[in-house]
Every structure is written in C-alpha cells, then in structure tokens.
Amino acid sequence: MSLAANLFSTLQRLENATDEAQRPAPRLLAVSKTQPAAAVAALAAAGQRAFGENYVQEAAAKVRDLVELSLDWHLIGHLQSNKADVAAQIFDWVETVDRVKLVTALARHRPADRPPLNVLIQVNIDDETSKHGCTPDQVPALAEAIAAEPRLQLRGLMVIPTPYPDAALRRPAFQHTRALFDALAAQYPQVDTLSMGMSDDFAIAIAEGSTQVRIGTALFGARV
Ligand SMILES: *Cc1c(COP(=O)(O)O)cnc(C)c1O
C-alpha cells in the first residue's frame, strides 16, 4: 500500500471511531520516527500536516530538509535538558514537558521571531517508576510555571499509558487523564489538546476524549 492509501484508510478508521463515540474528530499526528524525510514528504503531499518525532537530532535533519513544506513538528519523545535549546528552535510543539527545569530552558531558548512554543505536560498516569512524565499531583504547579512564560503556550496534556497487550486495560488511564485535562481546561482557557491514543488503542482513547492521536505504524508500516 502507498503512504497516501495508508493515510486515507487511517483517516477513515479515525472517522469511524469518532462517529461511534460521538466525539469531535481528533487531530492526526503522524509519528515519523525512524522514517526518512522522503516518507514524510510523501504523506505531506497527501495532505498530512502534523508530524511527531522522538529524537531531537533525528528531527532536526528532517525539519531542515523539509523546511519549505511548513509542516507542524511535535516532539513526543523524552527531552533531555541539554537538548532543550535545539528543541525550542525546531519544534512547534513539545509534548513531553514533565519538570520545571525544562520549562525554564525551553522558554529561554524559544527564538523571539517565532510564535510561542506550544507545550503539553506529559503525565505518568500509571505511576510507573521507570517511565517519564510528572505525577498527576505535579500538574498544577507545572501548568502554573508554563503559563507564566510568555514564550510558551500551555495547550494541554499528553499520556502514554502502560502498554497492556489488552488495550482495553488502558481505558482507566485514559479516563483518569481526561479528568485531569478537564480540570486544567477549566482553569486555563487556552488548554485545548489532550494527546492520547496510538495505532492499537486510538478508538478507546477517542471514546475517552482524546483530541489528538499519535499514529506511526498504521501510517508508515512497522518500524525497521
Ligand atoms: C512511537 C510512538 C507513537 C506511535 O506508535 P505506533 O504504535 O507506531 O502508532 C506514539 N506515541 C509515542 C510517544 C511514540 O513514541
């Protein structure tokens, strides 16, 4: 199947899930980690605008190669503080902010000639000690720190639940994150993005209120 065909069938599956759940359509973030710039360009030619990358270095090369396409680039991988300067320059969104140190570094390095950097707080909803993301009770303080930075725009939350093989077991994590998101949106009117759901669980995430799904495999095929 061509990438364009994958895109159309994925959009169709999103629409089906959206209809079934009677929810507004989420944004599709095409996760392009490990994929060459040519594959990103092919999806862009078919109409896809938003792309997710996990590694700053890898993304920097693609952003540079494809600068003329004016795509929307989201960082969805863990961000080390020493890469915050590059991340603040090349991305439109950073979805993995989980500590105040990162807030300060991103704000300091966001170039003055670019719009404020869109930021999501990554929540470690299942309390896995080995994983990244802040705890649910750290969200309010982190949100306050982000909202105080004019070079950053707080847009919402991102979550990666424990990848139980049975995707239905991820539903409680989605529900918990949705509750946190509603509380945040009630306090900050600019908060409009709940990033949850991947190739194998997006239907459940949409039913639980996702506004953005992050999909790699279903679009590009298995990663090599
Ligand atoms: C790789 C990745 C995805 C996409 O996963 P697929 O199963 O390929 O759809 C989504 N979110 C994050 C954070 C990822 O690292």
mmCIF file with all atom_site columns, N, CA and C in Angstrom, residues 124 126-132:
data_model
loop_
_atom_site.group_PDB
_atom_site.id
_atom_site.type_symbol
_atom_site.label_atom_id
_atom_site.label_alt_id
_atom_site.label_comp_id
_atom_site.label_asym_id
_atom_site.label_entity_id
_atom_site.label_seq_id
_atom_site.pdbx_PDB_ins_code
_atom_site.Cartn_x
_atom_site.Cartn_y
_atom_site.Cartn_z
_atom_site.occupancy
_atom_site.B_iso_or_equiv
_atom_site.pdbx_formal_charge
_atom_site.auth_seq_id
_atom_site.auth_comp_id
_atom_site.auth_asym_id
_atom_site.auth_atom_id
_atom_site.pdbx_PDB_model_num
ATOM 1  N N  . ASN A 1 124 ? 2.601  10.912 33.925 1.00 0.00 ? 124 ASN A N  1
ATOM 2  C CA . ASN A 1 124 ? 2.863  9.494  34.181 1.00 0.00 ? 124 ASN A CA 1
ATOM 3  C C  . ASN A 1 124 ? 1.676  8.949  34.959 1.00 0.00 ? 124 ASN A C  1
ATOM 4  N N  . ASP A 1 126 ? 0.076  6.018  35.131 1.00 0.00 ? 126 ASP A N  1
ATOM 5  C CA . ASP A 1 126 ? 0.041  4.706  35.778 1.00 0.00 ? 126 ASP A CA 1
ATOM 6  C C  . ASP A 1 126 ? 1.089  4.562  36.868 1.00 0.00 ? 126 ASP A C  1
ATOM 7  N N  . ASP A 1 127 ? 1.800  5.679  37.144 1.00 0.00 ? 127 ASP A N  1
ATOM 8  C CA . ASP A 1 127 ? 2.768  5.684  38.224 1.00 0.00 ? 127 ASP A CA 1
ATOM 9  C C  . ASP A 1 127 ? 3.819  4.591  38.067 1.00 0.00 ? 127 ASP A C  1
ATOM 10 N N  . GLU A 1 128 ? 4.358  4.498  36.852 1.00 0.00 ? 128 GLU A N  1
ATOM 11 C CA . GLU A 1 128 ? 5.439  3.544  36.620 1.00 0.00 ? 128 GLU A CA 1
ATOM 12 C C  . GLU A 1 128 ? 6.753  4.238  36.964 1.00 0.00 ? 128 GLU A C  1
ATOM 13 N N  . THR A 1 129 ? 7.470  3.717  37.899 1.00 0.00 ? 129 THR A N  1
ATOM 14 C CA . THR A 1 129 ? 8.674  4.404  38.374 1.00 0.00 ? 129 THR A CA 1
ATOM 15 C C  . THR A 1 129 ? 9.730  4.569  37.282 1.00 0.00 ? 129 THR A C  1
ATOM 16 N N  . SER A 1 130 ? 9.744  3.679  36.301 1.00 0.00 ? 130 SER A N  1
ATOM 17 C CA . SER A 1 130 ? 10.800 3.736  35.280 1.00 0.00 ? 130 SER A CA 1
ATOM 18 C C  . SER A 1 130 ? 10.464 4.708  34.142 1.00 0.00 ? 130 SER A C  1
ATOM 19 N N  . LYS A 1 131 ? 9.216  5.194  34.096 1.00 0.00 ? 131 LYS A N  1
ATOM 20 C CA . LYS A 1 131 ? 8.783  5.974  32.936 1.00 0.00 ? 131 LYS A CA 1
ATOM 21 C C  . LYS A 1 131 ? 8.932  7.471  33.165 1.00 0.00 ? 131 LYS A C  1
ATOM 22 N N  . HIS A 1 132 ? 8.864  8.224  32.078 1.00 0.00 ? 132 HIS A N  1
ATOM 23 C CA . HIS A 1 132 ? 8.924  9.671  32.148 1.00 0.00 ? 132 HIS A CA 1
ATOM 24 C C  . HIS A 1 132 ? 7.532  10.245 32.363 1.00 0.00 ? 132 HIS A C  1
#
